[in-house]
Structure formats: C-alpha cells, structure tokens
CSV table of C-alpha atoms in Angstrom, one decimal:
chain,number,residue,atom,x,y,z
G,1,GLN,CA,0.0,0.0,0.0
G,2,ILE,CA,1.0,3.6,-0.5
G,3,ALA,CA,2.1,5.2,2.8
G,4,LEU,CA,-0.5,7.4,4.3
G,5,GLN,CA,2.0,10.2,4.9
G,6,LEU,CA,2.6,10.4,1.1
G,7,VAL,CA,-1.2,10.5,0.4
G,8,LYS,CA,-1.6,13.4,2.9
G,9,LYS,CA,1.3,15.3,1.3
G,10,CYS,CA,0.0,15.1,-2.2
G,11,PRO,CA,-3.3,13.2,-2.8
G,12,LYS,CA,-3.2,14.1,-6.5
G,13,CYS,CA,0.0,12.1,-6.8
G,14,TYR,CA,-0.5,9.3,-4.4
G,15,ALA,CA,-4.2,8.6,-3.8
G,16,LEU,CA,-4.1,6.2,-6.7
G,17,ALA,CA,-6.7,3.5,-7.2
G,18,THR,CA,-4.4,1.2,-9.1
G,19,THR,CA,-0.6,1.0,-9.7
G,20,GLY,CA,1.6,-0.8,-12.1
G,21,ARG,CA,1.5,1.5,-15.1
G,22,PRO,CA,4.2,0.5,-17.6
G,23,LEU,CA,7.3,2.8,-17.7
G,24,SER,CA,6.8,3.1,-21.5
G,25,GLU,CA,3.6,5.0,-20.7
G,26,GLY,CA,5.3,7.2,-18.1
G,27,GLY,CA,4.9,5.0,-15.0
G,28,ASP,CA,2.8,5.6,-12.0
G,29,GLY,CA,4.6,8.8,-11.0
G,30,HIS,CA,7.5,11.1,-11.7
G,31,THR,CA,10.0,12.3,-9.1
G,32,ALA,CA,12.7,15.0,-9.1
G,33,ASN,CA,15.5,15.5,-6.6
G,34,ASP,CA,18.4,17.9,-6.2
G,35,ALA,CA,20.8,19.3,-3.6
G,36,CYS,CA,21.3,22.8,-2.4
G,37,PHE,CA,24.6,23.7,-0.7
G,38,GLY,CA,23.3,27.2,0.2
G,39,HIS,CA,21.4,25.8,3.2
G,40,ARG,CA,24.4,25.4,5.4
G,41,ARG,CA,24.7,25.8,9.1
G,42,ASP,CA,27.6,27.4,10.9
G,43,GLU,CA,29.7,25.0,13.0
G,44,PHE,CA,29.4,27.2,16.1
G,45,ALA,CA,25.7,27.9,15.9
G,46,GLY,CA,25.1,25.6,18.9
G,47,ILE,CA,23.5,22.3,19.6
G,48,ASP,CA,20.3,22.3,21.7
G,49,PRO,CA,19.0,19.2,23.6
G,50,GLU,CA,17.6,16.3,21.6
G,51,THR,CA,13.9,16.7,20.8
G,52,ALA,CA,11.2,14.0,21.2
G,53,HIS,CA,9.6,15.1,17.9
G,54,LYS,CA,10.2,12.6,15.1
G,55,PHE,CA,11.1,14.3,11.8
G,56,VAL,CA,9.3,11.8,9.5
G,57,SER,CA,10.3,13.8,6.4
G,58,PHE,CA,14.0,13.4,7.0
G,59,VAL,CA,15.6,10.2,5.9
G,60,PRO,CA,17.7,8.7,8.8
G,61,LYS,CA,21.4,9.4,8.4
G,62,GLU,CA,22.1,5.7,9.1
G,63,PHE,CA,20.1,4.7,6.1
G,64,ILE,CA,21.9,7.1,3.7
G,65,ASP,CA,25.3,6.0,5.1
G,66,THR,CA,24.4,2.4,4.6
G,67,VAL,CA,23.7,3.0,0.9
G,68,GLY,CA,27.0,4.9,0.7
G,69,GLU,CA,28.9,2.0,2.2
G,70,ASP,CA,27.2,-0.5,-0.1
G,71,LEU,CA,28.1,1.7,-3.1
G,72,ASP,CA,31.7,1.9,-2.0
G,73,GLU,CA,31.9,-1.9,-1.6
G,74,LEU,CA,30.2,-2.6,-4.9
G,75,ARG,CA,32.6,-0.2,-6.7
G,76,GLY,CA,35.4,-2.3,-5.5
G,77,ARG,CA,34.2,-5.1,-7.6
G,78,PRO,CA,34.1,-5.5,-11.4
G,79,ALA,CA,31.2,-3.5,-12.9
G,80,ARG,CA,28.2,-5.4,-14.2
G,81,LYS,CA,28.0,-5.4,-18.0
G,82,TYR,CA,25.0,-3.9,-19.6
G,83,LYS,CA,24.0,-2.5,-23.0
G,84,SER,CA,23.9,1.3,-22.7
G,85,GLU,CA,21.8,3.4,-25.0
G,86,VAL,CA,24.3,6.2,-24.8
G,87,PRO,CA,27.9,5.8,-26.0
G,88,GLU,CA,30.4,5.4,-23.1
G,89,ALA,CA,32.4,8.4,-24.3
G,90,ALA,CA,29.3,10.6,-24.1
G,91,LEU,CA,28.6,9.4,-20.6
G,92,LYS,CA,32.1,10.1,-19.5
G,93,GLN,CA,31.9,13.6,-20.9
G,94,CYS,CA,28.6,14.2,-19.0
G,95,GLU,CA,30.2,12.8,-15.8
G,96,SER,CA,33.3,15.0,-16.1
G,97,SER,CA,31.4,18.2,-16.9
G,98,HIS,CA,29.0,18.0,-13.9
G,99,THR,CA,30.2,18.5,-10.4
G,100,ALA,CA,27.2,16.6,-9.0
G,101,ALA,CA,28.5,13.5,-10.8
G,102,ASP,CA,31.8,13.6,-8.9
G,103,GLY,CA,31.2,13.2,-5.1
G,104,SER,CA,34.9,14.0,-4.5
G,105,ARG,CA,34.5,17.6,-5.8
G,106,THR,CA,34.0,20.1,-3.0
G,107,LYS,CA,30.9,22.3,-3.1
G,108,ALA,CA,30.9,23.2,0.6
G,109,GLY,CA,34.3,22.7,2.0
G,110,GLY,CA,36.1,24.0,5.0
G,111,HIS,CA,35.2,23.8,8.7
G,112,LYS,CA,33.2,27.0,9.0
G,113,HIS,CA,29.8,25.3,8.3
G,114,ALA,CA,28.5,22.2,10.1
G,115,ASP,CA,25.4,21.4,7.9
G,116,LYS,CA,26.6,21.7,4.3
G,117,GLY,CA,23.3,21.7,2.6
G,118,LEU,CA,20.0,20.0,1.8
G,119,TYR,CA,18.8,17.3,-0.6
G,120,VAL,CA,15.1,17.2,-1.5
G,121,TYR,CA,13.0,14.7,-3.4
G,122,LEU,CA,9.7,15.6,-5.2
G,123,HIS,CA,7.1,13.5,-6.9
G,124,THR,CA,5.6,14.5,-10.2
G,125,LEU,CA,2.5,13.0,-11.7
G,126,PRO,CA,3.2,11.5,-15.1
G,127,MET,CA,0.2,13.3,-16.5
G,128,LEU,CA,0.8,14.7,-19.5
G,129,VAL,CA,26.1,20.9,12.3
G,130,ASP,CA,28.4,19.9,13.6
G,131,LYS,CA,31.0,19.2,10.9
G,132,ARG,CA,28.9,16.3,9.6
G,133,LEU,CA,26.0,18.3,8.3
G,134,ARG,CA,26.8,20.5,5.3
G,135,SER,CA,23.7,20.9,3.2
G,136,PHE,CA,20.2,19.6,2.3
G,137,LEU,CA,18.9,17.3,-0.4
G,138,LYS,CA,15.1,17.0,-1.2
G,139,ILE,CA,12.8,14.9,-3.3
G,140,VAL,CA,9.6,16.6,-4.4
G,141,CYS,CA,6.4,15.9,-6.5
G,142,ARG,CA,5.2,17.5,-9.7
G,143,HIS,CA,3.2,19.9,-7.6
G,144,ASP,CA,6.5,21.0,-5.9
G,145,VAL,CA,5.5,19.3,-2.6
G,146,PRO,CA,8.6,18.1,-0.8
G,147,LEU,CA,8.3,14.4,0.1
G,148,PHE,CA,11.6,13.7,1.9
G,149,TYR,CA,14.8,15.5,2.8
G,150,CYS,CA,18.2,14.4,3.9
G,151,ASN,CA,21.2,16.3,5.3
G,152,ILE,CA,24.4,16.4,3.3
G,153,ASP,CA,27.4,15.8,5.5
G,154,THR,CA,30.1,15.6,2.8
G,155,PRO,CA,31.8,18.5,1.0
G,156,GLY,CA,30.5,17.0,-2.4
G,157,GLU,CA,27.2,15.7,-3.7
G,158,GLN,CA,27.7,12.0,-3.6
G,159,GLN,CA,25.5,9.4,-5.3
G,160,LYS,CA,24.4,7.9,-2.0
G,161,TYR,CA,22.1,10.8,-1.3
G,162,ALA,CA,20.1,10.7,-4.5
G,163,LEU,CA,19.9,6.9,-4.6
G,164,GLY,CA,19.3,6.6,-0.9
G,165,LEU,CA,16.3,9.0,-1.1
G,166,LEU,CA,14.9,7.2,-4.1
G,167,ILE,CA,15.2,3.8,-2.4
G,168,TRP,CA,13.6,5.2,0.8
G,169,LEU,CA,10.7,6.6,-1.2
G,170,MET,CA,10.1,3.3,-3.0
G,171,LEU,CA,10.0,1.5,0.4
G,172,HIS,CA,6.8,3.5,1.1
G,173,LEU,CA,5.1,2.5,-2.2
G,174,PRO,CA,3.5,-0.8,-3.5
G,175,ASP,CA,5.8,-3.5,-4.9
G,176,ASN,CA,4.5,-2.8,-8.4
G,177,PHE,CA,4.7,1.0,-8.3
G,178,THR,CA,6.7,2.3,-11.3
G,179,MET,CA,8.7,5.6,-11.2
G,180,MET,CA,10.4,8.0,-13.5
G,181,ASN,CA,13.1,9.9,-11.7
G,182,LEU,CA,14.4,13.2,-13.0
G,183,TYR,CA,17.8,14.3,-11.8
G,184,ASP,CA,20.4,16.8,-13.1
G,185,ILE,CA,22.7,13.8,-13.9
G,186,GLY,CA,20.1,11.2,-14.5
G,187,CYS,CA,22.3,9.6,-17.1
G,188,VAL,CA,25.1,9.0,-14.5
G,189,ALA,CA,22.6,7.7,-11.9
G,190,ASP,CA,21.3,5.3,-14.5
G,191,LYS,CA,24.8,4.1,-15.2
G,192,VAL,CA,25.6,3.6,-11.5
G,193,VAL,CA,22.4,1.6,-10.9
G,194,LYS,CA,22.9,-0.6,-13.9
G,195,SER,CA,26.6,-1.2,-13.3
G,196,TYR,CA,26.3,-2.1,-9.6
G,197,GLU,CA,23.6,-4.0,-7.9
G,198,ILE,CA,22.7,-1.2,-5.4
G,199,MET,CA,19.0,-2.1,-5.9
G,200,PRO,CA,17.4,-5.6,-6.2
G,201,PRO,CA,16.2,-6.5,-9.7
G,202,SER,CA,12.6,-6.2,-8.6
G,203,LEU,CA,13.1,-2.5,-7.7
G,204,GLU,CA,15.6,-1.6,-10.5
G,205,SER,CA,13.1,-2.7,-13.2
G,206,ARG,CA,10.5,-0.3,-11.9
G,207,ILE,CA,12.6,2.8,-12.1
G,208,MET,CA,13.5,4.9,-15.2
G,209,PHE,CA,15.9,7.8,-15.1
G,210,ALA,CA,15.8,11.1,-17.0
G,211,THR,CA,17.6,14.4,-16.8
G,212,SER,CA,15.7,17.6,-15.7
G,213,ALA,CA,14.5,19.6,-18.7
G,214,MET,CA,16.7,22.7,-18.4
G,215,HIS,CA,19.8,20.8,-17.2
G,216,ALA,CA,19.5,18.4,-20.1
G,217,TYR,CA,20.9,21.0,-22.5
G,218,ALA,CA,24.2,20.9,-20.7
G,219,HIS,CA,24.6,17.2,-21.6
G,220,GLU,CA,26.0,15.6,-24.7
G,221,TRP,CA,23.6,15.4,-27.6
G,222,GLU,CA,23.7,11.5,-27.6
G,223,CYS,CA,22.7,11.7,-23.9
G,224,GLN,CA,19.8,14.2,-24.6
G,225,LEU,CA,18.3,11.8,-27.2
G,226,VAL,CA,17.9,9.2,-24.5
G,227,PHE,CA,17.5,11.0,-21.2
G,228,SER,CA,15.9,14.4,-22.0
G,229,PRO,CA,12.3,14.5,-20.8
G,230,ARG,CA,11.3,16.3,-23.9
G,231,LEU,CA,12.3,13.3,-26.0
G,232,LYS,CA,11.5,10.5,-23.5
G,233,PRO,CA,8.2,8.6,-24.2
G,234,GLY,CA,5.8,9.0,-21.3
G,235,ALA,CA,7.4,12.1,-19.8
G,236,GLY,CA,4.7,14.4,-21.0
G,237,LEU,CA,5.2,18.0,-19.8
G,238,THR,CA,7.1,17.0,-16.7
G,239,ASP,CA,10.3,19.2,-16.5
G,240,GLY,CA,11.9,17.9,-13.3
G,241,GLU,CA,12.7,21.5,-12.2
G,242,GLY,CA,10.3,21.6,-9.3
G,243,VAL,CA,13.2,21.3,-6.9
G,244,GLU,CA,14.7,24.5,-8.3
G,245,ARG,CA,11.4,26.3,-7.8
G,246,LEU,CA,11.3,25.1,-4.2
G,247,TRP,CA,14.8,26.2,-3.5
G,248,SER,CA,13.8,29.6,-4.8
G,249,LYS,CA,10.9,29.8,-2.4
G,250,LEU,CA,13.1,28.8,0.5
G,251,ARG,CA,15.9,31.2,-0.3
G,252,LYS,CA,14.9,33.6,2.4
G,253,LEU,CA,15.5,30.9,5.0
G,254,ILE,CA,19.2,30.6,4.1
G,255,GLY,CA,20.4,33.4,6.3
G,256,ILE,CA,18.1,32.5,9.2
G,257,LEU,CA,19.0,28.8,9.3
G,258,ARG,CA,22.7,29.5,8.9
G,259,HIS,CA,22.8,30.4,12.6
G,260,CYS,CA,20.2,28.0,14.0
G,261,SER,CA,21.0,25.2,16.3
G,262,LYS,CA,21.0,21.7,14.8
G,263,ASN,CA,17.5,20.6,15.9
G,264,ARG,CA,15.8,23.9,15.4
G,265,ARG,CA,17.2,24.0,11.8
G,266,LEU,CA,15.5,20.7,11.1
C-alpha cells in the first residue's frame, strides 16, 4: 500500500486506485531530486537538547550512510556489463562536466559550516552541524510538494544521497509502483544503478531515469536523445525542475537557518 504520509502530502500524486502502469507509458509517477549547498549551518551555531519530535520527512542518516557503504563496496568489484543506449564516451563527458557526478568535488568545503546543505525529493504526476551536516537534499512531487529530505554531510554531492532518497521513497510504495526519476545527472545515476547491484532487480526494473529539462541542455547530444524528458516517451510535460522552484521559495531561510542550532534547523 501507499504510505498514508505520502497520500496526505499530495493526494493528487498518491491517492491512486491502481498502480503498475508501464514505464513506457510514463509509469505511476515522476519524481525529481536535487541538492542545495546554500542551506548550510555554521559550526558554532550551537546544539540544543535532543527533541522528542520525530522528523518523518528526514531520511535517517544511518540509512543514507548504509547506501553509501554499499556503493563503496560494490565499486570495489568489477562493474556489471549492460547494453547502454548512450555511448560510453558521451557518458564520461557528461560525468566529467557536472560537479554533481563527482562526489569528491568540493561544493561546501572548510570547517566553518557544520550542515553543508539539503537534498530534496519531489514527486511528479506523469500526467501529460556539527562538521557532519553541510547541506540539504530533497525529493519533491510535480506539484512541488517536498516528500523527503536528507542532510548532506560531505563536501561534495555523492550518489548515496540521490539513490538513498529514491530507495527510501520506494519503500513507502507498493511493490508494483513504477517511477520515472528526473535528476540533473540522470544519465550518470542510470549508469551507476545498472553497473552495480545497489538495488534488487525487482526494484531496479520499476525505475526509469531522466535528466531535468533545463539541465538536459548541458549534456552531450547523444545523452539528450535518451534522457531528455522532452524526448522521452511517457514524460509528457514533466520538467523535473520543481526542486529549483522550491529552492527559490526557501531562499529567504538561508540566512536565518545559517545560525540555527541543529534541531531547530530541522
């Protein structure tokens, strides 16, 4: 069953009578996710006592770290062979030209900020800190409703955040729920998932990756032909830029939250 908290957040997206729509037709839903390294918290902002309130929208740090550890272990093994729709040279060019594709690149370095940023995850209808916390990442729906967040505690935007949020969301959905995920580097995320068994086959087969509409133009042409939502069957008018619109709405909180204590920031 679809988790009640998702239905409450966006009934239009999740109050579905049936699930299991083929990915070739757009799937049951579209999601978009992105990170923002502007939502940092100063290291000396203070730490207040632990709160009894449960932040259900925040994915546990332990879960994200577990995904990261699994990825590191899998990358130490030979990559799984698969037939890519995009030439390997084009994928490497996309990977090298986007900082989000390289988790070792610093976006929020130094020791001044504890929380480095946020990661958010949105759902779109296919219809036609101490030193550990540096930023936020979110996942949102087509109606720009944020579904889940996670703190970014590394200087760079590592794959564990995007994939961890996606896996966490799918755990709250039926076993036949199909999803199109739009991400700035959807082509790289697709390569990682297909090269390493970070997801079980039953889950991997229900997820299709695409790049967000505006970011797609920064990719190689061969990549755009496969991953651009404007050229992808079933994507409709979904642009995957809802996260950017949400970050814009939250921009006035950046200065305020920079000096908040850890729990008050969440």
